PDB file of C-alpha atoms in Angstrom:
ATOM      1  CA  MET A   1      -0.014  -0.067   0.018  1.00 67.00           C
ATOM      2  CA  HIS A   2       0.966   3.536  -0.684  1.00 69.00           C
ATOM      3  CA  LEU A   3      -0.336   6.108   1.775  1.00 73.00           C
ATOM      4  CA  ASN A   4       0.174   9.735   1.648  1.00 68.00           C
ATOM      5  CA  LEU A   5       0.401  10.598   5.419  1.00 69.00           C
ATOM      6  CA  ASN A   6       1.471  14.274   4.855  1.00 70.00           C
ATOM      7  CA  ASP A   7       0.114  16.113   1.828  1.00 67.00           C
ATOM      8  CA  SER A   8      -2.889  14.352   0.954  1.00 74.00           C
ATOM      9  CA  THR A   9      -6.499  16.067   1.556  1.00 86.00           C
ATOM     10  CA  MET A  10      -7.875  12.702   1.469  1.00 87.00           C
ATOM     11  CA  PRO A  11      -8.310  11.165   5.042  1.00 91.00           C
ATOM     12  CA  ILE A  12      -5.914   8.243   5.956  1.00 91.00           C
ATOM     13  CA  TYR A  13      -8.779   5.694   6.489  1.00 94.00           C
ATOM     14  CA  GLN A  14     -10.170   6.640   3.144  1.00 93.00           C
ATOM     15  CA  GLN A  15      -6.812   6.280   1.614  1.00 92.00           C
ATOM     16  CA  ILE A  16      -6.532   2.691   3.168  1.00 94.00           C
ATOM     17  CA  ALA A  17      -9.881   1.783   1.817  1.00 95.00           C
ATOM     18  CA  GLN A  18      -8.909   3.110  -1.544  1.00 93.00           C
ATOM     19  CA  GLU A  19      -5.602   1.118  -1.553  1.00 93.00           C
ATOM     20  CA  LEU A  20      -7.314  -2.014  -0.653  1.00 95.00           C
ATOM     21  CA  ARG A  21     -10.016  -1.558  -3.122  1.00 96.00           C
ATOM     22  CA  THR A  22      -7.405  -1.044  -5.698  1.00 94.00           C
ATOM     23  CA  ALA A  23      -5.482  -4.197  -4.763  1.00 95.00           C
ATOM     24  CA  ILE A  24      -8.696  -6.108  -4.938  1.00 96.00           C
ATOM     25  CA  GLY A  25      -9.395  -4.820  -8.443  1.00 95.00           C
ATOM     26  CA  GLU A  26      -5.935  -5.504  -9.669  1.00 94.00           C
ATOM     27  CA  GLY A  27      -6.115  -8.983  -8.091  1.00 93.00           C
ATOM     28  CA  THR A  28      -3.436  -8.494  -5.458  1.00 94.00           C
ATOM     29  CA  PHE A  29      -5.771  -9.492  -2.916  1.00 96.00           C
ATOM     30  CA  ALA A  30      -7.899 -12.507  -4.696  1.00 96.00           C
ATOM     31  CA  GLU A  31     -11.242 -13.521  -3.440  1.00 96.00           C
ATOM     32  CA  GLY A  32     -10.967 -15.645  -0.279  1.00 96.00           C
ATOM     33  CA  MET A  33      -7.685 -14.305   0.490  1.00 96.00           C
ATOM     34  CA  GLN A  34      -6.887 -12.381   3.858  1.00 97.00           C
ATOM     35  CA  VAL A  35      -5.699  -9.101   3.833  1.00 96.00           C
ATOM     36  CA  PRO A  36      -3.027  -7.444   6.232  1.00 95.00           C
ATOM     37  CA  SER A  37      -4.446  -7.176   9.727  1.00 94.00           C
ATOM     38  CA  THR A  38      -5.227  -3.811  11.186  1.00 94.00           C
ATOM     39  CA  THR A  39      -2.196  -4.298  13.512  1.00 94.00           C
ATOM     40  CA  GLU A  40       0.263  -5.205  10.407  1.00 94.00           C
ATOM     41  CA  VAL A  41      -0.951  -1.976   8.501  1.00 93.00           C
ATOM     42  CA  SER A  42      -0.871   0.188  11.723  1.00 94.00           C
ATOM     43  CA  GLN A  43       2.601  -0.641  12.662  1.00 94.00           C
ATOM     44  CA  ALA A  44       3.866  -0.415   8.990  1.00 91.00           C
ATOM     45  CA  TYR A  45       2.499   2.999   8.749  1.00 90.00           C
ATOM     46  CA  GLN A  46       2.759   4.152  12.192  1.00 91.00           C
ATOM     47  CA  ILE A  47      -0.734   5.041  12.314  1.00 92.00           C
ATOM     48  CA  ASN A  48      -3.576   4.412  14.782  1.00 94.00           C
ATOM     49  CA  PRO A  49      -5.164   0.811  14.392  1.00 95.00           C
ATOM     50  CA  ALA A  50      -8.572   2.460  14.759  1.00 96.00           C
ATOM     51  CA  THR A  51      -7.843   4.249  11.775  1.00 95.00           C
ATOM     52  CA  VAL A  52      -7.026   1.256   9.790  1.00 95.00           C
ATOM     53  CA  LEU A  53     -10.065  -0.481  11.056  1.00 96.00           C
ATOM     54  CA  LYS A  54     -12.172   2.467   9.936  1.00 97.00           C
ATOM     55  CA  GLY A  55     -10.747   2.076   6.379  1.00 96.00           C
ATOM     56  CA  MET A  56     -11.291  -1.544   6.332  1.00 97.00           C
ATOM     57  CA  ASN A  57     -14.968  -1.191   7.654  1.00 97.00           C
ATOM     58  CA  LEU A  58     -15.821   1.010   4.637  1.00 97.00           C
ATOM     59  CA  LEU A  59     -14.857  -2.134   2.658  1.00 97.00           C
ATOM     60  CA  VAL A  60     -17.023  -4.407   4.864  1.00 97.00           C
ATOM     61  CA  ASP A  61     -19.843  -2.004   4.228  1.00 97.00           C
ATOM     62  CA  GLU A  62     -19.237  -2.103   0.580  1.00 96.00           C
ATOM     63  CA  GLY A  63     -19.433  -5.791   0.372  1.00 97.00           C
ATOM     64  CA  LEU A  64     -15.760  -6.206  -0.473  1.00 98.00           C
ATOM     65  CA  LEU A  65     -14.364  -7.540   2.616  1.00 98.00           C
ATOM     66  CA  GLU A  66     -15.854  -9.818   5.373  1.00 97.00           C
ATOM     67  CA  LYS A  67     -14.852 -10.146   9.112  1.00 96.00           C
ATOM     68  CA  ARG A  68     -14.075 -13.810  10.157  1.00 95.00           C
ATOM     69  CA  ARG A  69     -14.059 -13.704  13.960  1.00 94.00           C
ATOM     70  CA  GLY A  70     -10.757 -14.528  15.460  1.00 92.00           C
ATOM     71  CA  LEU A  71      -9.292 -14.947  12.051  1.00 95.00           C
ATOM     72  CA  GLY A  72      -9.276 -11.287  10.616  1.00 94.00           C
ATOM     73  CA  MET A  73     -10.636  -9.522   7.127  1.00 96.00           C
ATOM     74  CA  PHE A  74     -11.072 -11.506   3.835  1.00 98.00           C
ATOM     75  CA  VAL A  75     -11.805 -10.568   0.340  1.00 98.00           C
ATOM     76  CA  LYS A  76     -15.464 -11.581  -0.305  1.00 98.00           C
ATOM     77  CA  ILE A  77     -16.281 -13.728  -3.270  1.00 97.00           C
ATOM     78  CA  GLY A  78     -17.591 -11.332  -5.884  1.00 97.00           C
ATOM     79  CA  ALA A  79     -15.511  -8.231  -4.666  1.00 97.00           C
ATOM     80  CA  HIS A  80     -13.238  -8.118  -7.815  1.00 96.00           C
ATOM     81  CA  GLN A  81     -16.348  -7.921 -10.160  1.00 96.00           C
ATOM     82  CA  LYS A  82     -17.880  -5.248  -7.732  1.00 97.00           C
ATOM     83  CA  VAL A  83     -14.764  -3.171  -7.763  1.00 97.00           C
ATOM     84  CA  LEU A  84     -14.571  -3.486 -11.614  1.00 96.00           C
ATOM     85  CA  GLN A  85     -18.178  -2.330 -12.014  1.00 96.00           C
ATOM     86  CA  ALA A  86     -17.623   0.544  -9.727  1.00 94.00           C
ATOM     87  CA  LYS A  87     -14.574   1.756 -11.735  1.00 93.00           C
ATOM     88  CA  LYS A  88     -16.593   1.213 -14.855  1.00 93.00           C
ATOM     89  CA  GLN A  89     -19.390   3.176 -13.692  1.00 94.00           C
ATOM     90  CA  GLN A  90     -17.050   6.055 -12.541  1.00 92.00           C
ATOM     91  CA  PHE A  91     -15.179   6.219 -15.818  1.00 92.00           C
ATOM     92  CA  LEU A  92     -18.611   6.341 -17.672  1.00 90.00           C
ATOM     93  CA  ASN A  93     -19.956   9.042 -15.178  1.00 90.00           C
ATOM     94  CA  GLN A  94     -16.865  11.133 -15.175  1.00 91.00           C
ATOM     95  CA  GLU A  95     -14.558  10.708 -18.233  1.00 92.00           C
ATOM     96  CA  VAL A  96     -16.940   9.908 -21.024  1.00 91.00           C
ATOM     97  CA  SER A  97     -19.130  12.769 -19.839  1.00 90.00           C
ATOM     98  CA  LYS A  98     -16.184  15.064 -19.976  1.00 93.00           C
ATOM     99  CA  ILE A  99     -15.356  13.792 -23.617  1.00 93.00           C
ATOM    100  CA  VAL A 100     -18.822  14.146 -24.815  1.00 93.00           C
ATOM    101  CA  GLN A 101     -19.172  17.568 -23.390  1.00 93.00           C
ATOM    102  CA  GLU A 102     -15.499  18.760 -24.999  1.00 94.00           C
ATOM    103  CA  ALA A 103     -16.784  17.297 -28.222  1.00 94.00           C
ATOM    104  CA  GLN A 104     -20.064  19.296 -28.196  1.00 94.00           C
ATOM    105  CA  GLN A 105     -18.076  22.333 -27.515  1.00 95.00           C
ATOM    106  CA  LEU A 106     -15.915  21.648 -30.440  1.00 95.00           C
ATOM    107  CA  ASN A 107     -18.956  20.781 -32.612  1.00 95.00           C
ATOM    108  CA  ILE A 108     -17.858  17.328 -33.196  1.00 95.00           C
ATOM    109  CA  THR A 109     -20.866  15.194 -34.137  1.00 94.00           C
ATOM    110  CA  GLN A 110     -21.768  11.978 -32.394  1.00 94.00           C
ATOM    111  CA  SER A 111     -20.797   9.968 -35.650  1.00 94.00           C
ATOM    112  CA  GLU A 112     -17.401  11.849 -35.766  1.00 94.00           C
ATOM    113  CA  LEU A 113     -16.756  11.059 -32.182  1.00 94.00           C
ATOM    114  CA  ILE A 114     -17.819   7.342 -32.361  1.00 93.00           C
ATOM    115  CA  LYS A 115     -15.416   7.142 -35.228  1.00 93.00           C
ATOM    116  CA  LEU A 116     -12.545   8.762 -33.282  1.00 92.00           C
ATOM    117  CA  ILE A 117     -13.073   6.429 -30.439  1.00 91.00           C
ATOM    118  CA  GLU A 118     -13.172   3.331 -32.704  1.00 92.00           C
ATOM    119  CA  ASN A 119     -10.079   4.432 -34.273  1.00 92.00           C
ATOM    120  CA  GLN A 120      -8.246   5.008 -31.014  1.00 90.00           C
ATOM    121  CA  TYR A 121      -9.565   1.521 -29.759  1.00 86.00           C
ATOM    122  CA  HIS A 122      -8.159  -0.227 -32.424  1.00 88.00           C
ATOM    123  CA  ARG A 123      -4.674   1.103 -32.124  1.00 85.00           C
TER     124      ARG A 123
END
């Protein structure tokens, strides 16, 4: 994990959640796999274990991690697909919207934009 403890405007617990989410999406933490404990993460980054737990609990609430009493946190089955779907939706909502708005401002027609995207896609 790569946390920015000094300069980030994102709270540390959210950074932890985002790093774990990314690792699940990339397959670093496979479904069914145990993630590092709150103690391991807190010691590695010299941060409060409660902060780490708060970040992990975000992922529990999202259905990406599950707590196994006495064992730790594990990646839930289906978590990888959930992360990819969320990233896809974010891409569609943010990036594609920007592209369409910019194209409209430049008077690029829908068919021209589709052709441009197809050309880029086949490169």
